[in-house]
Coordinates of C-alpha atoms and ligand atoms in Angstrom, one line a residue:
M21 CA -0.8 3.0 -28.5
N22 CA 1.5 6.0 -28.7
L23 CA 3.8 6.5 -25.7
T24 CA 5.8 9.7 -25.4
G25 CA 8.1 8.5 -22.7
A26 CA 7.9 12.0 -21.3
T27 CA 7.3 13.8 -18.0
L28 CA 3.9 15.3 -17.3
L29 CA 4.6 18.8 -16.1
R30 CA 2.1 21.7 -15.7
G31 CA -0.4 19.7 -17.8
R32 CA 2.0 19.1 -20.7
W33 CA 4.1 16.1 -21.8
T34 CA 7.6 17.5 -21.7
P35 CA 10.6 15.4 -22.7
G36 CA 12.5 14.2 -19.7
T37 CA 16.0 15.6 -19.4
G38 CA 17.5 12.6 -17.6
P39 CA 18.9 9.3 -19.0
A40 CA 16.8 7.1 -21.3
F41 CA 15.4 3.7 -20.4
H42 CA 13.0 1.0 -21.7
A43 CA 10.3 -1.0 -20.1
V44 CA 11.0 -4.7 -20.0
D45 CA 8.7 -7.7 -20.3
P46 CA 9.6 -9.8 -17.3
A47 CA 8.2 -12.9 -18.9
T48 CA 10.6 -12.7 -21.8
G49 CA 13.3 -10.3 -20.8
A50 CA 12.7 -8.3 -24.0
A51 CA 12.5 -4.5 -24.2
L52 CA 9.0 -3.2 -24.8
P53 CA 8.1 -0.4 -27.3
G54 CA 8.5 3.1 -26.1
A55 CA 11.6 5.0 -25.1
F56 CA 11.3 6.7 -21.7
H57 CA 13.5 9.4 -20.0
D58 CA 14.1 10.1 -16.4
S59 CA 12.9 13.5 -15.3
G60 CA 15.8 15.9 -14.7
P61 CA 16.3 17.6 -11.2
E62 CA 14.9 20.9 -12.6
Q63 CA 11.8 19.1 -13.8
V64 CA 11.2 17.5 -10.4
E65 CA 11.6 20.9 -8.8
D66 CA 9.2 22.5 -11.3
A67 CA 6.6 19.8 -10.7
C68 CA 6.8 20.6 -6.9
L69 CA 6.6 24.3 -7.6
A70 CA 3.6 23.9 -9.9
A71 CA 1.9 21.8 -7.3
S72 CA 2.4 24.4 -4.6
Q73 CA 1.2 27.1 -6.9
A74 CA -1.9 25.1 -7.8
A75 CA -2.7 24.1 -4.2
P76 CA -4.7 27.2 -3.0
A77 CA -6.9 27.1 -6.1
Y78 CA -7.5 23.3 -5.9
R79 CA -8.4 23.4 -2.2
A80 CA -10.8 26.3 -2.9
L81 CA -12.7 24.4 -5.6
P82 CA -16.3 23.3 -4.6
R83 CA -16.3 19.8 -3.3
E84 CA -18.6 18.8 -6.0
V85 CA -16.0 19.7 -8.7
R86 CA -13.4 17.6 -6.8
A87 CA -15.8 14.7 -6.7
Q88 CA -16.5 15.1 -10.4
F89 CA -12.8 15.2 -11.2
L90 CA -12.3 11.9 -9.4
E91 CA -15.2 10.3 -11.3
A92 CA -13.8 11.7 -14.5
V93 CA -10.4 10.1 -13.8
A94 CA -12.3 6.8 -13.3
D95 CA -14.1 7.2 -16.6
E96 CA -10.9 8.0 -18.5
I97 CA -9.1 5.0 -17.1
D98 CA -12.1 2.8 -18.0
A99 CA -12.1 4.2 -21.5
L100 CA -8.5 3.1 -22.0
G101 CA -9.9 -0.4 -22.1
D102 CA -7.7 -3.3 -23.3
S103 CA -4.8 -1.0 -24.3
L104 CA -4.3 -0.4 -20.6
T105 CA -4.6 -4.0 -19.4
E106 CA -2.5 -5.3 -22.3
R107 CA 0.3 -3.0 -21.3
V108 CA -0.1 -4.0 -17.6
V109 CA 0.4 -7.7 -18.7
A110 CA 3.4 -6.8 -20.9
E111 CA 5.2 -4.7 -18.2
T112 CA 4.4 -6.8 -15.1
A113 CA 3.7 -10.4 -16.3
L114 CA 0.6 -10.3 -14.2
S115 CA -2.3 -12.2 -15.8
P116 CA -4.9 -10.5 -18.0
A117 CA -7.6 -11.4 -15.4
R118 CA -5.6 -9.8 -12.6
A119 CA -5.0 -6.7 -14.8
T120 CA -8.7 -6.4 -15.5
G121 CA -9.6 -6.9 -11.9
E122 CA -7.1 -4.3 -10.8
R123 CA -8.4 -1.8 -13.3
G124 CA -11.9 -2.3 -11.8
R125 CA -10.6 -1.9 -8.3
T126 CA -8.8 1.3 -9.3
I127 CA -11.9 2.8 -10.9
G128 CA -14.1 1.7 -8.0
Q129 CA -11.6 3.3 -5.5
L130 CA -11.7 6.6 -7.3
R131 CA -15.5 6.6 -7.4
L132 CA -15.6 5.6 -3.7
F133 CA -13.5 8.7 -2.9
A134 CA -15.7 10.9 -5.0
G135 CA -18.5 9.7 -2.7
V136 CA -16.4 10.5 0.4
V137 CA -15.8 14.0 -0.9
R138 CA -19.5 14.7 -1.6
D139 CA -20.5 13.3 1.8
G140 CA -18.1 15.7 3.6
D141 CA -17.7 13.5 6.8
F142 CA -14.0 13.5 6.2
L143 CA -14.0 17.2 7.1
G144 CA -14.6 16.1 10.7
R145 CA -16.4 19.3 11.6
R146 CA -16.9 20.0 15.3
H147 CA -18.4 23.0 17.1
D148 CA -18.2 24.0 20.7
P149 CA -20.6 27.0 20.9
A150 CA -19.5 30.0 23.0
L151 CA -20.4 30.0 26.7
P152 CA -20.2 33.7 27.5
D153 CA -21.7 33.3 31.0
R154 CA -19.5 30.3 32.1
A155 CA -17.8 30.9 35.4
P156 CA -15.0 31.4 36.3
L157 CA -14.1 32.0 32.6
P158 CA -16.3 32.3 29.6
R159 CA -15.7 29.8 26.7
S160 CA -15.0 31.0 23.2
D161 CA -16.8 29.8 20.1
L162 CA -14.7 27.0 18.6
R163 CA -15.1 25.4 15.2
L164 CA -12.9 22.7 13.9
V165 CA -12.4 21.6 10.3
H166 CA -9.8 19.4 8.5
V167 CA -7.9 21.1 5.7
P168 CA -5.6 19.6 3.0
V169 CA -1.9 19.4 4.0
G170 CA -0.7 20.6 0.5
P171 CA 1.3 18.8 -2.2
V172 CA 1.8 15.1 -1.8
A173 CA 4.5 12.9 -3.4
V174 CA 3.3 9.5 -4.3
F175 CA 5.6 6.5 -5.2
G176 CA 4.0 4.0 -7.6
A177 CA 4.2 0.5 -6.2
S178 CA 5.7 -2.3 -8.4
N179 CA 3.1 -4.9 -7.3
F180 CA 0.0 -2.9 -8.0
P181 CA 0.6 -1.1 -11.3
L182 CA -2.9 0.4 -11.2
A183 CA -4.5 0.2 -7.7
F184 CA -1.3 1.5 -6.0
S185 CA 0.4 3.5 -8.6
V186 CA -0.3 6.6 -10.6
A187 CA -4.1 6.9 -9.9
G188 CA -4.2 4.3 -7.1
G189 CA -5.2 4.6 -3.5
D190 CA -2.5 7.1 -2.4
T191 CA -3.3 9.5 -5.3
A192 CA -7.1 9.1 -5.0
S193 CA -7.1 9.8 -1.3
A194 CA -4.7 12.8 -1.6
L195 CA -6.7 14.3 -4.5
A196 CA -9.9 13.7 -2.5
A197 CA -8.4 15.5 0.5
G198 CA -7.7 18.5 -1.8
C199 CA -4.0 18.0 -2.2
P200 CA -2.1 18.2 -5.5
V201 CA -0.1 15.1 -6.3
I202 CA 3.3 14.5 -7.9
V203 CA 3.7 10.8 -8.8
K204 CA 7.0 9.1 -9.3
A205 CA 6.3 6.3 -11.7
H206 CA 7.6 2.9 -10.7
P207 CA 10.4 2.2 -13.2
A208 CA 9.1 -1.3 -13.9
H209 CA 5.8 -0.1 -15.5
P210 CA 6.5 3.3 -17.1
G211 CA 4.1 2.7 -20.0
V212 CA 1.1 1.9 -17.7
S213 CA 2.1 5.0 -15.7
E214 CA 2.0 7.2 -18.7
L215 CA -1.4 5.8 -19.9
V216 CA -2.9 6.4 -16.5
A217 CA -1.3 9.8 -16.1
G218 CA -2.8 10.8 -19.5
A219 CA -6.2 9.8 -18.1
V220 CA -5.8 11.9 -15.0
Q221 CA -4.7 14.9 -17.2
R222 CA -7.7 14.6 -19.5
A223 CA -10.0 14.4 -16.5
A224 CA -8.3 17.5 -15.0
E225 CA -8.9 19.5 -18.2
K226 CA -12.5 18.4 -18.5
S227 CA -13.2 19.2 -14.8
G228 CA -11.5 22.6 -14.7
V229 CA -8.9 21.5 -12.2
P230 CA -5.9 23.9 -12.2
E231 CA -2.8 23.0 -14.1
G232 CA -0.1 21.7 -11.7
V233 CA -2.5 19.7 -9.5
F234 CA -1.1 16.5 -11.0
A235 CA 2.3 15.6 -12.4
L236 CA 4.1 12.5 -13.3
V237 CA 7.9 12.1 -13.1
H238 CA 10.1 9.2 -14.0
G239 CA 13.3 8.1 -12.4
G240 CA 15.0 6.0 -9.7
A241 CA 16.2 6.6 -6.1
E242 CA 17.7 10.0 -7.0
V243 CA 14.5 11.4 -8.3
G244 CA 12.6 9.9 -5.3
Q245 CA 15.0 11.6 -2.9
A246 CA 14.7 14.9 -4.7
L247 CA 11.0 14.7 -4.4
V248 CA 11.0 14.0 -0.7
A249 CA 13.6 16.7 -0.1
D250 CA 11.6 19.4 -1.9
P251 CA 10.4 21.9 0.7
R252 CA 7.0 22.3 -1.1
V253 CA 6.1 18.6 -0.6
R254 CA 4.1 18.2 2.6
A255 CA 3.6 14.4 2.8
V256 CA 4.7 11.2 1.0
G257 CA 2.8 8.0 0.1
F258 CA 4.9 4.9 -0.5
T259 CA 4.5 1.1 -0.9
G260 CA 7.6 -1.0 -1.4
S261 CA 10.6 -2.4 0.4
R262 CA 11.6 -1.6 4.0
R263 CA 15.0 -0.4 2.7
A264 CA 13.5 2.2 0.4
G265 CA 10.7 3.1 2.8
L266 CA 13.2 3.8 5.6
A267 CA 15.4 5.8 3.3
L268 CA 12.5 8.0 2.5
V269 CA 11.5 8.3 6.2
H270 CA 15.1 9.4 7.0
A271 CA 15.2 11.9 4.1
A272 CA 11.8 13.4 5.2
Q273 CA 12.9 13.6 8.8
G274 CA 16.2 15.2 7.9
R275 CA 14.6 18.2 6.1
D276 CA 14.6 21.6 7.7
V277 CA 10.8 21.1 7.9
P278 CA 10.2 17.4 8.4
V279 CA 7.2 15.9 6.8
P280 CA 5.3 12.6 7.3
V281 CA 6.1 9.6 5.1
Y282 CA 3.2 7.1 4.9
A283 CA 5.3 4.1 4.0
E284 CA 3.8 0.6 3.7
M285 CA 6.9 -1.6 3.9
S286 CA 7.0 -5.2 4.8
S287 CA 4.9 -7.8 6.5
V288 CA 4.9 -11.6 6.8
N289 CA 1.3 -11.8 7.9
P290 CA 1.3 -14.6 10.5
V291 CA -1.3 -17.2 10.2
V292 CA -2.0 -19.4 13.3
I293 CA -3.6 -22.7 12.8
L294 CA -5.3 -24.1 15.9
P295 CA -6.0 -27.8 16.4
G296 CA -9.7 -27.4 15.7
A297 CA -9.0 -26.1 12.1
L298 CA -7.2 -29.3 11.2
E299 CA -10.2 -31.5 10.7
T300 CA -9.7 -31.2 6.9
P301 CA -6.0 -30.5 6.6
S302 CA -5.7 -31.1 2.8
Q303 CA -8.5 -28.6 2.1
L304 CA -6.8 -26.0 4.3
A305 CA -3.5 -26.7 2.7
A306 CA -4.9 -26.2 -0.8
E307 CA -6.3 -22.8 0.2
Y308 CA -2.9 -21.9 1.8
A309 CA -1.0 -22.9 -1.3
E310 CA -3.4 -20.8 -3.5
S311 CA -3.0 -17.7 -1.3
L312 CA 0.8 -18.1 -1.0
T313 CA 1.3 -18.3 -4.8
K314 CA -1.4 -16.0 -6.1
D315 CA 0.2 -13.7 -8.7
A316 CA 3.6 -15.2 -7.7
G317 CA 3.1 -14.3 -4.1
Q318 CA 3.7 -10.6 -4.8
Y319 CA 1.3 -9.3 -2.2
C320 CA 2.2 -7.3 0.9
T321 CA -0.5 -9.4 2.6
N322 CA 1.0 -12.7 1.5
P323 CA 0.8 -15.4 4.2
G324 CA 4.5 -15.8 4.5
L325 CA 4.5 -17.3 8.0
V326 CA 2.2 -20.1 9.2
F327 CA 2.2 -21.5 12.8
V328 CA 1.1 -25.2 12.7
P329 CA 0.7 -27.4 15.8
E330 CA 3.1 -30.2 16.2
G331 CA 1.6 -33.7 15.8
A332 CA 0.0 -35.9 13.2
A333 CA -2.8 -33.5 12.0
G334 CA -0.2 -30.7 11.6
D335 CA 2.1 -33.1 9.7
Q336 CA -0.7 -33.8 7.3
F337 CA -1.3 -30.1 6.7
V338 CA 2.4 -29.7 5.9
T339 CA 2.5 -32.7 3.6
S340 CA -0.6 -31.6 1.8
S341 CA 0.8 -28.0 1.4
V342 CA 4.0 -29.4 -0.2
R343 CA 1.9 -31.5 -2.6
A344 CA -0.3 -28.5 -3.5
L345 CA 2.7 -26.2 -4.0
S346 CA 4.4 -28.8 -6.2
E347 CA 1.5 -28.4 -8.7
V348 CA 2.0 -24.7 -9.1
P349 CA 3.8 -24.0 -12.4
P350 CA 6.7 -21.4 -12.7
Q351 CA 5.4 -17.8 -12.6
A352 CA 7.2 -14.8 -14.0
M353 CA 7.7 -12.2 -11.3
L354 CA 7.5 -8.4 -11.6
T355 CA 11.1 -7.9 -12.3
T356 CA 14.3 -10.0 -12.4
A357 CA 15.6 -8.1 -9.4
I358 CA 12.4 -8.9 -7.4
A359 CA 12.7 -12.6 -8.4
E360 CA 16.4 -12.7 -7.4
A361 CA 15.7 -11.0 -4.1
C362 CA 13.2 -13.7 -3.4
A363 CA 15.7 -16.5 -4.2
V364 CA 18.3 -14.8 -2.0
G365 CA 15.8 -14.6 0.8
V366 CA 14.9 -18.3 0.5
D367 CA 18.6 -19.3 0.4
A368 CA 19.2 -17.3 3.6
W369 CA 16.4 -19.2 5.3
R370 CA 17.7 -22.6 4.1
E371 CA 21.2 -21.9 5.5
I372 CA 19.9 -21.5 9.0
D373 CA 20.6 -24.4 11.3
G374 CA 17.3 -26.1 12.1
V375 CA 15.5 -25.1 9.0
E376 CA 14.3 -27.8 6.6
A377 CA 13.6 -27.1 2.9
L378 CA 10.3 -28.8 2.0
T379 CA 10.3 -27.9 -1.7
T380 CA 13.2 -27.3 -4.0
G381 CA 12.0 -23.9 -5.4
S382 CA 13.7 -22.7 -8.5
L383 CA 14.4 -19.5 -10.5
T384 CA 14.9 -19.1 -14.2
G385 CA 15.2 -15.6 -15.4
A386 CA 12.3 -13.8 -13.6
S387 CA 10.3 -17.1 -13.3
A388 CA 10.0 -18.8 -9.9
T389 CA 8.4 -21.9 -8.5
P390 CA 7.2 -21.9 -4.9
S391 CA 9.5 -22.5 -1.9
L392 CA 8.4 -23.8 1.5
V393 CA 10.6 -24.2 4.5
S394 CA 9.9 -25.5 8.0
T395 CA 11.3 -25.0 11.4
D396 CA 10.3 -25.2 15.1
L397 CA 9.4 -22.4 17.4
E398 CA 12.7 -22.4 19.2
V399 CA 14.7 -21.8 16.1
F400 CA 12.2 -19.2 14.9
R401 CA 12.6 -17.2 18.1
R402 CA 16.4 -17.4 18.0
E403 CA 16.9 -16.5 14.3
A404 CA 15.8 -12.9 13.5
D405 CA 16.2 -13.5 9.7
L406 CA 13.3 -15.9 9.8
S407 CA 11.0 -13.0 10.5
A408 CA 12.0 -11.0 7.5
E409 CA 9.7 -10.6 4.5
V410 CA 10.7 -12.8 1.5
F411 CA 8.6 -11.2 -1.2
G412 CA 7.2 -13.8 -3.6
P413 CA 5.9 -17.4 -3.6
A414 CA 7.9 -18.3 -0.4
G415 CA 6.5 -19.6 2.9
L416 CA 7.8 -20.5 6.3
V417 CA 6.0 -23.1 8.4
V418 CA 6.8 -22.9 12.2
R419 CA 5.7 -25.9 14.2
Y420 CA 4.6 -25.0 17.8
P421 CA 4.4 -27.4 20.8
S422 CA 1.7 -25.5 22.8
V423 CA -0.3 -22.4 22.6
D424 CA 1.3 -21.0 25.7
V425 CA 4.8 -20.9 24.1
L426 CA 3.2 -19.7 20.8
L427 CA 1.6 -16.7 22.7
E428 CA 5.1 -15.7 24.0
A429 CA 6.5 -15.9 20.5
L430 CA 3.7 -13.9 18.9
A431 CA 4.1 -11.1 21.5
E432 CA 7.7 -10.7 20.2
I433 CA 7.0 -10.5 16.5
E434 CA 7.4 -7.3 14.5
G435 CA 4.4 -5.2 13.5
Q436 CA 2.3 -6.7 10.7
L437 CA -0.4 -5.6 8.2
T438 CA -2.5 -8.7 9.1
A439 CA -2.7 -11.7 11.4
T440 CA -5.0 -14.6 10.9
V441 CA -6.3 -17.3 13.2
H442 CA -7.8 -20.6 11.9
G443 CA -9.9 -22.5 14.5
A444 CA -13.1 -24.1 15.4
E445 CA -15.6 -23.3 18.1
S446 CA -13.6 -25.6 20.4
D447 CA -10.7 -23.2 20.0
H448 CA -12.5 -20.1 21.1
D449 CA -11.0 -19.8 24.6
T450 CA -7.5 -20.0 23.1
A451 CA -8.4 -17.8 20.2
R452 CA -9.5 -15.0 22.5
L453 CA -6.0 -15.0 24.1
L454 CA -4.4 -15.0 20.6
L455 CA -6.5 -12.2 19.3
D456 CA -5.5 -10.0 22.3
V457 CA -1.9 -10.5 21.6
L458 CA -2.2 -10.1 17.8
E459 CA -4.3 -6.9 18.1
D460 CA -1.1 -5.3 19.5
R461 CA 0.9 -6.6 16.5
A462 CA -1.3 -6.1 13.4
G463 CA -3.6 -3.7 11.6
R464 CA -6.2 -6.3 10.4
L465 CA -7.2 -9.5 12.2
L466 CA -8.9 -12.3 10.3
W467 CA -10.8 -15.3 11.7
G468 CA -10.4 -18.0 9.0
G469 CA -9.7 -17.2 5.4
W470 CA -6.4 -15.8 4.0
P471 CA -5.1 -12.3 4.1
T472 CA -4.5 -11.7 0.4
G473 CA -7.3 -9.7 -1.0
V474 CA -7.9 -6.3 0.6
E475 CA -11.4 -4.9 0.4
V476 CA -11.5 -1.2 -0.4
A477 CA -14.1 -0.1 2.1
S478 CA -14.8 2.2 5.0
A479 CA -14.0 -0.4 7.8
M480 CA -10.7 -1.6 6.1
V481 CA -7.3 -1.1 7.7
H482 CA -4.3 -1.7 5.6
G483 CA -1.7 -0.5 8.0
G484 CA -0.1 -1.7 11.2
P485 CA 2.7 -1.2 13.7
W486 CA 6.2 -0.5 12.6
P487 CA 7.8 -1.9 10.4
A488 CA 4.6 -2.9 8.5
T489 CA 4.2 0.8 8.1
S490 CA 6.0 4.0 9.2
A491 CA 2.7 5.5 10.5
P492 CA 0.8 2.9 12.5
A493 CA -2.2 5.2 13.2
T494 CA -3.2 5.2 9.6
T495 CA -4.4 3.0 6.7
S496 CA -3.4 3.2 3.0
V497 CA -6.5 1.3 1.8
G498 CA -10.2 2.3 2.4
T499 CA -11.9 5.6 3.0
L500 CA -9.9 6.4 6.2
A501 CA -6.8 6.7 4.0
I502 CA -7.9 10.3 3.3
A503 CA -7.0 11.2 6.9
R504 CA -3.3 11.0 6.1
F505 CA -3.5 14.1 3.9
L506 CA -5.6 16.3 6.2
R507 CA -4.8 18.4 9.3
P508 CA -7.2 19.9 11.8
V509 CA -7.6 23.7 12.2
S510 CA -9.7 25.4 14.9
Y511 CA -11.3 28.7 14.4
Q512 CA -11.9 30.7 17.6
N513 CA -14.5 33.4 17.7
V514 CA -14.2 34.1 14.0
P515 CA -17.2 35.9 12.5
E516 CA -19.5 33.8 10.3
E517 CA -18.7 35.6 7.1
L518 CA -14.9 35.2 7.7
L519 CA -15.1 31.4 8.3
P520 CA -14.2 29.0 5.5
V521 CA -17.2 27.9 3.4
E522 CA -17.1 24.4 5.0
L523 CA -17.7 25.9 8.5
R524 CA -20.4 28.5 7.7
Ligands
NAP609 P1 11.5 -0.7 -3.8 O1 12.9 -1.1 -4.0 O2 11.1 -0.3 -2.4 O3 11.3 0.6 -4.7 C1 10.1 1.3 -4.7 C2 10.3 2.7 -5.3 O4 11.2 3.5 -4.5 C3 11.0 2.6 -6.7 O5 10.5 3.6 -7.5 C4 12.4 2.9 -6.4 O6 13.1 3.4 -7.5 C5 12.3 3.9 -5.2 N1 13.5 3.9 -4.3 C6 14.2 2.8 -4.0 N2 15.1 3.1 -3.1 C7 15.0 4.4 -2.9 C8 15.7 5.4 -2.1 N3 16.8 5.0 -1.4 N4 15.3 6.7 -2.1 C9 14.2 7.1 -2.9 N5 13.6 6.2 -3.7 C10 13.9 4.9 -3.7 O7 10.5 -1.7 -4.2 P2 10.3 -2.6 -5.6 O8 11.2 -2.0 -6.6 O9 8.9 -2.6 -5.8 O10 10.8 -4.0 -5.2 C11 11.9 -4.3 -4.4 C12 11.5 -5.1 -3.2 O11 10.6 -4.4 -2.4 C13 10.9 -6.5 -3.4 O12 11.8 -7.5 -3.6 C14 10.1 -6.6 -2.1 O13 11.0 -7.2 -1.1 C15 9.7 -5.2 -1.7 N6 8.3 -4.9 -1.9 C16 7.5 -5.0 -0.9 C17 6.1 -4.7 -1.1 C18 5.1 -4.8 0.0 O14 4.0 -4.4 -0.2 N7 5.5 -5.2 1.2 C19 5.7 -4.3 -2.4 C20 6.6 -4.2 -3.4 C21 7.9 -4.5 -3.2 P3 14.2 2.3 -8.2 O15 13.3 1.1 -8.6 O16 14.7 3.0 -9.4 O17 15.2 2.0 -7.2

């Protein structure tokens, strides 16, 4: 595998003019082969210029060509085979099975969007025919279509090196909408980013997609800020921390021409366990422990917050959870910084008066063992820090005395990606009240099961009220994600031959 470490600009690999860096294997701390360079400011600017120059030709391509391009990207990623998954494992410490699964999801996502493009429903075409004889005023002929917004900047996510990075959901939906894409690679997996960007580039050449429709830049916050500030960028897709997401939102709003930032930031994904679900507490606890620690808990949908009824059955669930978590071996996290942030978050929980540490939880290098802490509803409502996301294998159990008080607490929680209710038929009356409250707080509601694992489908919502995302009316997973990169245009009384092809 030959990695250039370069920037992909106007269809060519061009040496980055910024500082050099290496990828690191988080499992060992060792530098990995390949010397990378940050992209220089002039290269970031040129990537944005090239994208805006390519935008008119790209949006004018027949939809079938766009669909074939997305399928070709999928084929090229598939063809990378083990060299891609091996590099994913080396740069992220995720398991080979996870890397292979994520590659499949990424390919499937691209093919799904190819189908969306062919199908054409996303154009949302509407027609109000003219009513020349309407009194007191005639009505004009009105035809509506959705058009691409223009160049989109995409930030690769650390925790999804394939499915939410270079050719992941944001890129697939933006390209499907007809928008050029400039990706900022996540600095934690630059080699994977280069391999996937090469696949996109080869697909673009084979499909006759204009040069400049896709670019890959490397760098940290400075490069990210430059991208968002560039006047040619019309929208931003981001998955990561609240701190970085908010910085991008502020940067985009501070521009002469503000643009939307679709940031998916932080969520603790509350799970409510109702009494009827506690018939087999140890089984439920085993499932909880598995979901909380899957891939070292590095999911935005991780069940970080579980509400458990006070009493003996709830006690048994907690004891069984501690036992199940104690059997989970140390897992290397994505980066040392992410592992340290997790440890700091857990320490902050433990220092709060009224919080009990149920497991010791440890950190060696980037490797962490699970942490579980417990408190009551009163302390939870009093201490805002207990609602903050601690990204990693860390969970907070909150014991509640009654559903009435729990409902009050749930109405106060921050916006979430998901909310889950576990119960039996005997809990249905209570559950209905809970779901009403939770619908206002989350983008996806689950009855039973665990929120990790997000299906890429047409009825999926991976979004939610602030601060889960910066744009609660949208989703970043599923076919509806394309809507983020489209805008409606109405044509009034425009003669047939002058209408865009899609409206004729
Ligand atoms: P991050 O710090 O949010 O960084 C994401 C990307 O944004 C990186 O490319 C980063 O570059 C860039 N960036 C950071 N600050 C920026 C700024 N002020 N302006 C412009 N760009 C900026 O996320 P991360 O590196 O993946 O992990 C850090 C923490 O984020 C985790 O500990 C976790 O708490 C959270 N996280 C949450 C989710 C989720 O889905 N909820 C997913 C991943 C991470 P640099 O790396 O060079 O700073």
